[in-house]
Short mmCIF file of C-alpha atoms and ligand atoms in Angstrom, two decimals:
data_model
loop_
_atom_site.label_atom_id
_atom_site.label_comp_id
_atom_site.label_asym_id
_atom_site.label_seq_id
_atom_site.Cartn_x
_atom_site.Cartn_y
_atom_site.Cartn_z
CA UNK B 1 51.39 89.93 35.75
CA UNK B 2 52.31 86.27 35.86
CA UNK B 3 55.72 86.26 34.20
CA UNK B 4 56.75 83.88 31.48
CA UNK B 5 59.16 81.10 32.36
CA UNK B 6 62.74 82.27 31.80
CA UNK B 7 63.70 80.19 28.76
CA UNK B 8 66.98 80.17 26.85
CA UNK B 9 68.43 78.29 23.89
CA UNK B 10 72.03 77.09 23.69
CA UNK B 11 74.29 74.74 21.76
CA UNK B 12 74.40 71.23 23.13
CA UNK B 13 77.11 70.79 25.74
CA UNK B 14 76.99 67.18 26.77
CA UNK B 15 79.28 67.73 29.74
CA UNK B 16 76.55 69.81 31.40
CA UNK B 17 74.11 66.90 31.54
CA UNK B 18 75.59 65.04 34.51
CA UNK B 19 75.51 68.08 36.78
CA UNK B 20 72.23 69.64 35.65
CA UNK B 21 69.92 70.40 38.57
CA UNK B 22 66.17 69.81 38.54
CA UNK B 23 65.06 67.79 35.55
CA UNK B 24 66.64 66.70 32.29
CA UNK B 25 64.45 66.04 29.25
CA UNK B 26 65.64 64.14 26.23
CA UNK B 27 64.03 63.62 22.81
CA UNK B 28 63.98 60.11 21.37
CA UNK B 29 62.31 59.22 18.06
CA UNK B 30 59.73 56.38 18.09
CA UNK B 31 62.28 54.05 16.47
CA UNK B 32 64.32 54.46 19.63
CA UNK B 33 67.50 55.85 18.05
CA UNK B 34 69.56 57.73 20.61
CA UNK B 35 71.30 60.94 19.49
CA UNK B 36 74.41 62.43 21.09
CA UNK B 37 72.62 63.90 24.11
CA UNK B 38 70.52 60.78 24.66
CA UNK B 39 73.60 58.56 24.37
CA UNK B 40 75.26 60.59 27.11
CA UNK B 41 72.17 60.27 29.34
CA UNK B 42 72.16 56.55 28.62
CA UNK B 43 75.82 56.20 29.50
CA UNK B 44 75.48 58.18 32.72
CA UNK B 45 72.45 56.13 33.76
CA UNK B 46 74.29 52.90 32.87
CA UNK B 47 71.87 51.89 30.13
CA UNK B 48 68.60 52.82 31.87
CA UNK B 49 67.49 55.07 28.99
CA UNK B 50 68.06 52.33 26.42
CA UNK B 51 66.04 49.92 28.55
CA UNK B 52 63.19 52.42 28.77
CA UNK B 53 63.27 53.03 25.02
CA UNK B 54 63.19 49.28 24.32
CA UNK B 55 60.28 48.75 26.71
CA UNK B 56 56.74 47.84 25.74
CA UNK B 57 55.52 51.15 27.17
CA UNK B 58 57.77 53.26 24.90
CA UNK B 59 56.81 51.21 21.85
CA UNK B 60 53.23 52.34 22.45
CA UNK B 61 54.07 55.96 23.26
CA UNK B 62 52.30 58.61 21.17
CA UNK B 63 54.24 61.45 19.51
CA UNK B 64 54.74 64.20 22.06
CA UNK B 65 54.13 62.00 25.09
CA UNK B 66 56.60 61.95 27.97
CA UNK B 67 57.78 59.02 30.12
CA UNK B 68 59.64 59.78 33.33
CA UNK B 69 62.62 58.05 34.98
CA UNK B 70 62.72 59.28 38.57
CA UNK B 71 65.91 59.79 40.59
CA UNK B 72 68.21 58.27 38.00
CA UNK B 73 71.58 56.97 39.13
CA UNK B 74 74.51 58.78 37.54
CA UNK B 75 72.79 62.17 37.23
CA UNK B 76 72.35 64.99 39.72
CA UNK B 77 68.91 65.64 38.25
CA UNK B 78 65.85 64.42 40.11
CA UNK B 79 64.30 62.97 36.96
CA UNK B 80 64.77 62.34 33.26
CA UNK B 81 61.74 63.08 31.09
CA UNK B 82 61.91 61.03 27.91
CA UNK B 83 59.99 62.66 25.05
CA UNK B 84 58.76 60.43 22.26
CA UNK B 85 59.19 62.72 19.26
CA UNK B 86 59.43 61.73 15.60
CA UNK B 87 62.17 63.60 13.70
CA UNK B 88 59.37 65.02 11.54
CA UNK B 89 57.14 65.88 14.51
CA UNK B 90 54.24 68.19 13.78
CA UNK B 91 53.42 71.34 15.71
CA UNK B 92 50.80 69.63 17.86
CA UNK B 93 53.15 66.86 19.03
CA UNK B 94 55.93 69.33 19.82
CA UNK B 95 53.58 71.57 21.82
CA UNK B 96 52.14 68.56 23.62
CA UNK B 97 55.65 67.51 24.63
CA UNK B 98 56.43 71.00 25.90
CA UNK B 99 53.20 71.08 27.90
CA UNK B 100 53.97 67.69 29.49
CA UNK B 101 57.46 68.88 30.47
CA UNK B 102 56.08 72.05 32.01
CA UNK B 103 53.51 70.13 33.99
CA UNK B 104 56.12 67.69 35.30
CA UNK B 105 58.67 70.30 36.23
CA UNK B 106 56.64 72.33 38.70
CA UNK B 107 59.18 74.90 39.83
CA UNK B 108 62.33 72.88 39.17
CA UNK B 109 65.05 73.79 36.68
CA UNK B 110 64.69 72.02 33.36
CA UNK B 111 67.34 71.17 30.77
CA UNK B 112 65.88 69.99 27.45
CA UNK B 113 68.17 68.08 25.11
CA UNK B 114 66.56 68.64 21.71
CA UNK B 115 69.61 67.93 19.52
CA UNK B 116 68.67 68.24 15.87
CA UNK B 117 64.97 67.58 16.40
CA UNK B 118 62.62 69.89 14.48
CA UNK B 119 60.04 72.14 16.09
CA UNK B 120 62.25 73.18 18.99
CA UNK B 121 60.48 76.55 19.17
CA UNK B 122 57.12 74.76 19.37
CA UNK B 123 58.38 72.70 22.30
CA UNK B 124 59.33 76.00 23.94
CA UNK B 125 55.86 77.40 23.21
CA UNK B 126 54.25 74.33 24.81
CA UNK B 127 56.38 74.85 27.91
CA UNK B 128 55.66 78.58 28.10
CA UNK B 129 51.89 78.16 27.66
CA UNK B 130 51.50 75.31 30.16
CA UNK B 131 53.86 76.82 32.71
CA UNK B 132 51.23 79.00 34.33
CA UNK B 133 49.86 79.13 37.85
CA UNK B 134 47.66 81.85 39.26
CA UNK B 135 49.18 82.61 42.65
CA UNK B 136 48.25 86.25 43.20
CA UNK B 137 46.14 85.32 46.20
CA UNK B 138 48.16 82.53 47.79
CA UNK B 139 49.67 83.67 51.07
CA UNK B 140 52.44 81.05 51.09
CA UNK B 141 55.33 82.44 49.06
CA UNK B 142 56.03 80.11 46.16
CA UNK B 143 59.62 78.97 45.66
CA UNK B 144 61.63 80.98 43.18
CA UNK B 145 60.94 79.73 39.68
CA UNK B 146 63.49 77.51 38.07
CA UNK B 147 64.75 78.28 34.59
CA UNK B 148 64.41 76.32 31.36
CA UNK B 149 67.40 75.73 29.08
CA UNK B 150 66.93 74.14 25.70
CA UNK B 151 70.04 72.71 24.06
CA UNK B 152 69.73 72.22 20.32
CA UNK B 153 71.76 72.26 17.13
CA UNK B 154 70.65 75.71 15.89
CA UNK B 155 69.93 77.80 18.98
CA UNK B 156 69.82 81.15 17.14
CA UNK B 157 67.24 79.87 14.67
CA UNK B 158 65.15 78.36 17.46
CA UNK B 159 65.37 81.59 19.42
CA UNK B 160 64.24 83.67 16.43
CA UNK B 161 61.35 81.33 15.73
CA UNK B 162 60.34 81.28 19.40
CA UNK B 163 60.26 85.07 19.90
CA UNK B 164 56.80 85.73 18.35
CA UNK B 165 55.49 82.57 20.02
CA UNK B 166 56.59 83.88 23.41
CA UNK B 167 54.72 87.11 22.65
CA UNK B 168 51.58 85.04 22.15
CA UNK B 169 52.21 83.06 25.34
CA UNK B 170 52.65 86.29 27.28
CA UNK B 171 49.41 87.64 25.84
CA UNK B 172 47.62 84.44 26.87
CA UNK B 173 49.10 84.74 30.38
CA UNK B 174 47.68 88.23 30.64
CA UNK B 175 44.26 87.01 29.52
CA UNK B 176 44.39 84.22 32.12
CA UNK B 177 45.43 86.61 34.90
CA UNK B 178 42.49 88.88 34.08
CA UNK B 179 39.98 86.04 33.78
CA UNK B 180 41.17 84.35 36.98
CA UNK B 181 41.12 87.56 39.01
CA UNK B 182 38.28 87.88 41.56
CA UNK B 183 35.84 90.75 41.07
CA UNK B 184 36.80 92.57 44.28
CA UNK B 185 40.32 92.85 42.86
CA UNK B 186 39.59 93.27 39.17
CA UNK B 187 37.13 96.11 39.59
CA UNK B 188 36.19 98.18 36.58
CA UNK B 189 38.75 100.80 37.62
CA UNK B 190 41.50 98.25 38.22
CA UNK B 191 40.80 96.62 34.85
CA UNK B 192 41.17 99.95 33.08
CA UNK B 193 44.41 100.64 34.97
CA UNK B 194 45.88 97.30 33.93
CA UNK B 195 45.08 98.13 30.31
CA UNK B 196 46.51 101.63 30.59
CA UNK B 197 49.79 100.09 31.77
CA UNK B 198 50.13 98.54 28.33
CA UNK B 199 50.91 101.96 26.89
CA UNK B 200 54.48 101.18 28.05
CA UNK B 201 54.55 98.60 25.24
CA UNK B 202 53.73 101.17 22.58
CA UNK B 203 49.96 100.74 22.54
CA UNK B 204 47.85 103.89 22.49
CA UNK B 205 45.39 103.43 25.32
CA UNK B 206 42.42 105.68 25.97
CA UNK B 207 39.92 105.30 28.81
CA UNK B 208 36.42 106.73 28.34
CA UNK B 209 34.65 107.53 31.60
CA UNK B 210 30.93 107.64 32.36
CA UNK B 211 30.59 111.31 31.43
CA UNK B 212 32.13 110.67 28.04
CA UNK B 213 30.02 107.56 27.54
CA UNK B 214 26.91 109.57 28.40
CA UNK B 215 27.79 112.25 25.83
CA UNK B 216 28.38 109.53 23.25
CA UNK B 217 24.94 108.11 24.01
CA UNK B 218 26.12 104.67 25.12
CA UNK B 219 22.98 104.18 27.17
CA UNK B 220 22.60 100.43 26.78
CA UNK B 221 26.15 99.92 28.10
CA UNK B 222 25.59 102.41 30.90
CA UNK B 223 22.28 100.87 31.97
CA UNK B 224 24.07 97.60 32.74
CA UNK B 225 26.52 99.30 35.09
CA UNK B 226 24.07 101.71 36.71
CA UNK B 227 23.31 99.39 39.64
CA UNK B 228 26.97 99.07 40.57
CA UNK B 229 29.13 101.37 42.68
CA UNK B 230 31.99 100.74 40.24
CA UNK B 231 32.02 103.18 37.32
CA UNK B 232 31.49 101.83 33.82
CA UNK B 233 34.29 102.38 31.31
CA UNK B 234 35.22 101.79 27.72
CA UNK B 235 38.92 101.28 27.01
CA UNK B 236 40.33 101.70 23.51
CA UNK B 237 43.72 100.16 22.73
CA UNK B 238 45.34 100.90 19.39
CA UNK B 239 48.24 99.13 17.75
CA UNK B 240 49.22 100.94 14.56
CA UNK B 241 51.90 98.62 13.20
CA UNK B 242 50.52 98.45 9.68
CA UNK B 243 50.44 100.88 6.75
CA UNK B 244 49.39 104.36 7.69
CA UNK B 245 45.80 104.96 6.70
CA UNK B 246 44.88 101.28 6.30
CA UNK B 247 41.56 100.56 7.98
CA UNK B 248 42.11 98.59 11.18
CA UNK B 249 40.70 95.30 12.36
CA UNK B 250 38.47 96.03 15.35
CA UNK B 251 38.35 93.59 18.27
CA UNK B 252 35.50 94.21 20.71
CA UNK B 253 35.27 92.49 24.09
CA UNK B 254 32.59 92.03 26.76
CA UNK B 255 34.11 93.05 30.07
CA UNK B 256 31.51 92.35 32.76
CA UNK B 257 33.75 92.12 35.82
CA UNK B 258 30.94 90.37 37.69
CA UNK B 259 27.54 89.26 36.46
CA UNK B 260 24.98 88.76 39.23
CA UNK B 261 22.24 88.92 36.61
CA UNK B 262 21.11 92.25 38.07
CA UNK B 263 17.41 92.46 39.07
CA UNK B 264 16.91 89.23 37.07
CA UNK B 265 19.21 87.75 39.70
CA UNK B 266 21.05 84.53 38.96
CA UNK B 267 20.65 81.52 41.28
CA UNK B 268 23.32 81.37 43.99
CA UNK B 269 24.93 78.06 43.07
CA UNK B 270 27.92 78.66 40.85
CA UNK B 271 27.47 82.42 40.76
CA UNK B 272 31.11 82.80 41.78
CA UNK B 273 32.05 81.67 38.27
CA UNK B 274 30.74 84.97 36.94
CA UNK B 275 34.08 86.57 37.79
CA UNK B 276 35.06 85.29 34.34
CA UNK B 277 32.35 87.27 32.57
CA UNK B 278 34.97 89.71 31.35
CA UNK B 279 36.58 86.90 29.33
CA UNK B 280 35.98 88.55 25.97
CA UNK B 281 37.67 91.75 27.11
CA UNK B 282 40.46 89.60 28.58
CA UNK B 283 41.15 88.01 25.21
CA UNK B 284 41.12 91.39 23.46
CA UNK B 285 43.67 92.65 26.00
CA UNK B 286 45.85 89.56 25.56
CA UNK B 287 45.83 89.84 21.78
CA UNK B 288 46.74 93.54 21.93
CA UNK B 289 49.62 92.71 24.28
CA UNK B 290 50.90 90.00 21.91
CA UNK B 291 50.68 92.33 18.91
CA UNK B 292 52.72 94.98 20.71
CA UNK B 293 55.29 92.48 21.99
CA UNK B 294 55.86 90.98 18.56
CA UNK B 295 55.58 94.37 16.85
CA UNK B 296 52.95 93.10 14.44
CA UNK B 297 52.76 94.87 11.09
CA UNK B 298 49.01 95.38 11.35
CA UNK B 299 46.56 98.06 12.38
CA UNK B 300 44.34 96.66 15.11
CA UNK B 301 42.10 98.48 17.55
CA UNK B 302 40.83 96.70 20.66
CA UNK B 303 37.80 98.08 22.45
CA UNK B 304 36.39 96.73 25.69
CA UNK B 305 33.23 97.63 27.57
CA UNK B 306 33.93 97.29 31.28
CA UNK B 307 30.95 97.21 33.63
CA UNK B 308 29.60 95.37 36.65
CA UNK B 309 26.06 93.94 36.60
CA UNK B 310 24.58 94.38 40.10
CA UNK B 311 21.09 94.60 41.56
CA UNK B 312 20.39 97.78 43.51
CA UNK B 313 17.90 100.60 44.01
CA UNK B 314 19.03 102.24 40.82
CA UNK B 315 19.67 99.15 38.73
CA UNK B 316 18.02 98.81 35.34
CA UNK B 317 14.66 96.99 35.61
CA UNK B 318 13.01 94.36 33.44
CA UNK B 319 10.65 96.33 31.21
CA UNK B 320 12.82 99.43 30.98
CA UNK B 321 13.34 100.81 27.48
CA UNK B 322 16.80 102.14 26.66
CA UNK B 323 18.04 104.02 23.60
CA UNK B 324 21.33 102.66 22.26
CA UNK B 325 24.12 104.76 20.76
CA UNK B 326 22.90 103.68 17.33
CA UNK B 327 19.51 105.17 18.16
CA UNK B 328 17.56 101.90 18.22
CA UNK B 329 15.48 101.34 21.34
CA UNK B 330 15.78 98.16 23.40
CA UNK B 331 13.20 96.75 25.78
CA UNK B 332 15.17 95.09 28.56
CA UNK B 333 13.15 91.96 29.29
CA UNK B 334 15.90 90.24 31.28
CA UNK B 335 18.69 92.17 33.00
CA UNK B 336 20.82 89.01 32.90
CA UNK B 337 21.08 89.31 29.12
CA UNK B 338 23.47 92.20 29.74
CA UNK B 339 26.47 91.30 27.58
CA UNK B 340 24.72 92.17 24.34
CA UNK B 341 23.68 95.55 25.82
CA UNK B 342 27.33 96.31 26.54
CA UNK B 343 28.62 95.05 23.20
CA UNK B 344 26.09 96.74 20.95
CA UNK B 345 27.18 100.22 22.01
CA UNK B 346 30.90 99.42 21.88
CA UNK B 347 30.50 97.81 18.46
CA UNK B 348 28.62 100.85 17.19
CA UNK B 349 31.27 103.19 18.56
CA UNK B 350 34.04 101.05 17.02
CA UNK B 351 32.47 101.36 13.57
CA UNK B 352 31.63 105.07 13.82
CA UNK B 353 35.06 105.99 15.16
CA UNK B 354 37.42 103.65 13.30
CA UNK B 355 35.63 102.52 10.09
CA UNK B 356 37.20 99.08 10.54
CA UNK B 357 38.02 96.70 7.68
CA UNK B 358 36.48 93.94 9.78
CA UNK B 359 35.14 93.52 13.29
CA UNK B 360 35.36 90.57 15.67
CA UNK B 361 33.61 90.59 19.01
CA UNK B 362 34.27 88.16 21.84
CA UNK B 363 32.00 87.51 24.79
CA UNK B 364 31.08 85.02 27.46
CA UNK B 365 27.61 85.71 26.15
CA UNK B 366 25.30 82.76 26.73
CA UNK B 367 24.94 79.68 28.89
CA UNK B 368 23.17 78.19 25.88
CA UNK B 369 26.43 77.92 23.92
CA UNK B 370 27.70 75.59 26.67
CA UNK B 371 24.58 73.48 26.30
CA UNK B 372 25.24 73.33 22.55
CA UNK B 373 29.01 72.97 22.29
CA UNK B 374 30.27 72.18 25.79
CA UNK B 375 33.76 73.31 26.67
CA UNK B 376 35.37 72.07 23.45
CA UNK B 377 34.38 74.77 21.01
CA UNK B 378 33.52 78.43 20.99
CA UNK B 379 30.47 79.39 18.94
CA UNK B 380 31.36 81.28 15.77
CA UNK B 381 28.75 83.48 14.08
CA UNK B 382 29.55 85.48 10.98
CA UNK B 383 28.10 87.47 8.10
CA UNK B 384 31.17 86.82 5.92
CA UNK B 385 32.24 83.36 4.74
CA UNK B 386 35.79 84.35 3.76
CA UNK B 387 36.59 85.95 7.11
CA UNK B 388 34.83 83.19 9.01
CA UNK B 389 36.66 80.39 7.18
CA UNK B 390 39.97 82.16 7.72
CA UNK B 391 39.24 82.33 11.43
CA UNK B 392 38.13 78.69 11.66
CA UNK B 393 41.34 77.64 9.92
CA UNK B 394 43.48 79.77 12.24
CA UNK B 395 41.73 78.33 15.28
CA UNK B 396 42.20 74.79 14.04
CA UNK B 397 45.90 75.35 13.42
CA UNK B 398 46.24 76.61 16.98
CA UNK B 399 44.23 73.74 18.46
CA UNK B 400 41.57 76.15 19.74
CA UNK B 401 38.11 74.67 19.21
CA UNK B 402 35.72 76.79 17.15
CA UNK B 403 32.45 75.77 15.51
CA UNK B 404 30.31 77.81 13.17
CA UNK B 405 26.69 78.45 14.14
CA UNK B 406 23.84 79.79 11.98
CA UNK B 407 22.28 83.23 11.66
CA UNK B 408 19.04 84.02 9.87
CA UNK B 409 15.94 86.21 9.59
CA UNK B 410 13.68 83.77 11.45
CA UNK B 411 15.94 84.00 14.50
CA UNK B 412 16.05 87.78 14.24
CA UNK B 413 12.24 87.89 14.21
CA UNK B 414 12.25 86.44 17.73
CA UNK B 415 13.62 89.76 19.00
CA UNK B 416 10.51 91.78 18.02
CA UNK B 417 9.17 93.96 20.82
CA UNK B 418 5.65 95.34 21.18
CA UNK B 419 6.80 98.69 22.52
CA UNK B 420 10.42 99.18 21.35
CA UNK B 421 12.59 98.39 18.32
CA UNK B 422 13.70 95.11 19.87
CA UNK B 423 13.77 93.04 23.05
CA UNK B 424 17.06 91.99 24.59
CA UNK B 425 16.14 88.29 24.64
CA UNK B 426 14.53 85.94 22.14
CA UNK B 427 13.24 83.20 24.38
CA UNK B 428 14.41 79.75 25.37
CA UNK B 429 14.97 78.40 21.88
CA UNK B 430 18.34 78.99 20.20
CA UNK B 431 19.51 81.36 22.93
CA UNK B 432 23.02 81.75 21.53
CA UNK B 433 21.73 82.46 18.05
CA UNK B 434 19.22 85.10 19.11
CA UNK B 435 21.98 86.74 21.16
CA UNK B 436 24.13 86.85 18.01
CA UNK B 437 21.17 88.21 16.01
CA UNK B 438 20.84 91.00 18.55
CA UNK B 439 24.47 91.93 17.98
CA UNK B 440 24.14 91.73 14.20
CA UNK B 441 21.57 94.52 14.34
CA UNK B 442 24.49 96.74 15.32
CA UNK B 443 26.80 95.69 12.48
CA UNK B 444 26.88 98.28 9.72
CA UNK B 445 26.35 97.32 6.08
CA UNK B 446 29.46 95.97 4.42
CA UNK B 447 31.44 95.33 7.60
CA UNK B 448 32.69 91.72 7.72
CA UNK B 449 31.98 90.55 11.24
CA UNK B 450 32.50 87.57 13.51
CA UNK B 451 30.92 87.06 16.90
CA UNK B 452 32.68 84.55 19.16
CA UNK B 453 30.64 83.21 22.07
CA UNK B 454 33.35 81.99 24.43
CA UNK B 455 31.22 81.22 27.51
CA UNK B 456 32.25 77.54 27.35
CA UNK B 457 35.94 77.93 26.63
CA UNK B 458 37.19 81.01 28.51
CA UNK B 459 37.54 79.22 31.84
CA UNK B 460 37.19 75.49 32.45
CA UNK B 461 37.16 73.04 35.33
CA UNK B 462 39.69 70.58 33.89
CA UNK B 463 43.09 71.16 32.33
CA UNK B 464 43.31 71.52 28.56
CA UNK B 465 46.13 70.77 26.11
CA UNK B 466 48.10 73.92 26.93
CA UNK B 467 46.49 75.29 30.10
CA UNK B 468 45.91 74.23 33.69
CA UNK B 469 42.41 74.36 35.22
CA UNK B 470 40.84 77.81 35.22
CA UNK B 471 41.26 80.53 32.63
CA UNK B 472 42.52 79.14 29.31
CA UNK B 473 43.48 82.16 27.23
CA UNK B 474 41.44 80.62 24.41
CA UNK B 475 41.54 82.78 21.29
CA UNK B 476 44.75 84.71 21.81
CA UNK B 477 46.70 82.37 19.55
CA UNK B 478 43.93 81.95 16.96
CA UNK B 479 43.40 85.71 16.62
CA UNK B 480 47.14 86.32 16.38
CA UNK B 481 47.30 83.79 13.58
CA UNK B 482 44.30 85.27 11.81
CA UNK B 483 45.90 88.70 12.05
CA UNK B 484 49.24 87.51 10.70
CA UNK B 485 47.53 85.57 7.88
CA UNK B 486 45.05 88.24 6.82
CA UNK B 487 45.93 91.65 8.14
CA UNK B 488 49.70 91.76 8.35
CA UNK B 489 51.93 93.16 5.62
CA UNK B 490 55.02 91.00 4.88
N1 BES O 501 27.43 85.81 31.45
C1 BES O 501 26.27 85.08 31.12
C2 BES O 501 26.56 83.87 30.24
C3 BES O 501 27.41 82.78 30.82
C4 BES O 501 26.84 81.68 31.40
C5 BES O 501 28.79 82.87 30.75
C6 BES O 501 27.64 80.68 31.91
C7 BES O 501 29.57 81.87 31.26
C8 BES O 501 29.01 80.77 31.84
C9 BES O 501 25.28 85.97 30.40
O1 BES O 501 25.32 87.31 30.72
C10 BES O 501 23.93 85.47 30.75
O2 BES O 501 23.57 85.56 31.88
N2 BES O 501 23.20 84.98 29.78
C11 BES O 501 21.90 84.46 29.99
C12 BES O 501 21.02 84.95 28.86
C13 BES O 501 19.57 84.73 29.08
C14 BES O 501 19.07 85.62 30.20
C15 BES O 501 18.84 85.04 27.80
C16 BES O 501 21.98 82.95 30.02
O3 BES O 501 22.80 82.37 29.31
O4 BES O 501 21.25 82.34 30.81
MN1 MN O 502 24.12 87.75 32.42
ZN1 ZN O 503 27.09 88.01 31.45
#
């Protein structure tokens, strides 16, 4: 797994500044007052910092933005990154600053002089989240990673506040590793193995194989994988950190390691992006990892359906009718609408087996959600306003875009089939909504439920606030926050 940046907190020792290797970062408030660390940098650079701070450019700098002085005289460091940070900086500005520092530093050592600025742990979180590169398949060995030292007035407090944030960052790194992995590497078997390894963190991990899935009657899930040589699996990860006997939150993820579309084959252009079609399962895995790392006081069960959607002589055909674990029959009109076939069985199993207090599923489910919301927001569908609003608030606090979409009987009616209980597609109109309606048919009465369509946000072609191009880890932080707000005992 891509490791987190080694990051430590220490008291400010101004004599270390002159000889620090790599980069030195210093916080300056928008009024341009220099604190002890900044004054030392200024002295060593013979007034260069003060000149920068008095410049027109700095007077227009936004909170959290970083201006760089390259190869400063008087310091061994290759650059000084000057962070514009109000003393009362909010979480967003502090994270933004951290992300900018991480981006600038590459693999160099970094010494951050944070003095008595607030939000030191949030700066650290910004660094940890943005400091990610996926290098599993680069043949050139990357230079050994530099380390990050943050000097501040209360290092123990900052360290304590940063610990759960680092757990979230590590979870997001895992999600990104999984989502970035090519499908010949992240096979269904390899995916299950990576999840099983998390039992070392105290998670209870169980892998259900095809024989078990057959006995359980998970035929809609199995029909998706039947054209692939890779065996379908369901992996169940349990974190029992809450009160014994309390009903868990269930997280359910779509884990299609590659989606060719099956017999309803996708066009060739861009098909390579379908390595990310296990994004929902990737987020579930990342959240479970974070919960274990921060020893969350909550009962959460993560379930992922891992399959590969391939065309072959024994692939499921358009027109086939399949009986789901629930017992409802589905006419498969389009084998490319496979995610819902995987999820419906895993959701049903989750409810039968764990009687969850609430259920949230995540899936790169529809291209239509990208048409609707682009790459800024995931689509949020829910049968429960309280749970939904709590999630939207958590997502907003974490800067992860989320936008509620409608559900309703008229959309559900579009799924009527002439020969079976339902079809697996509704038609061109409202494709993301009819997909959500399909899933809702598998939500039991009284179970508060959210469906997150993350097709637009799981992996993107441009960097985002806290992630480089590629897999984002969207949702790991929001779900952690929702869990700590709603499901965690104090
Ligand atoms: N995995 C895709 C959805 C997707 C598209 C994810 C683009 C990420 C980026 C899903 O399985 C799919 O193929 N959906 C179809 C549904 C249609 C056949 C009703 C789609 O969106 O075209
Ligand atoms: Mn598909
Ligand atoms: Zn898919």
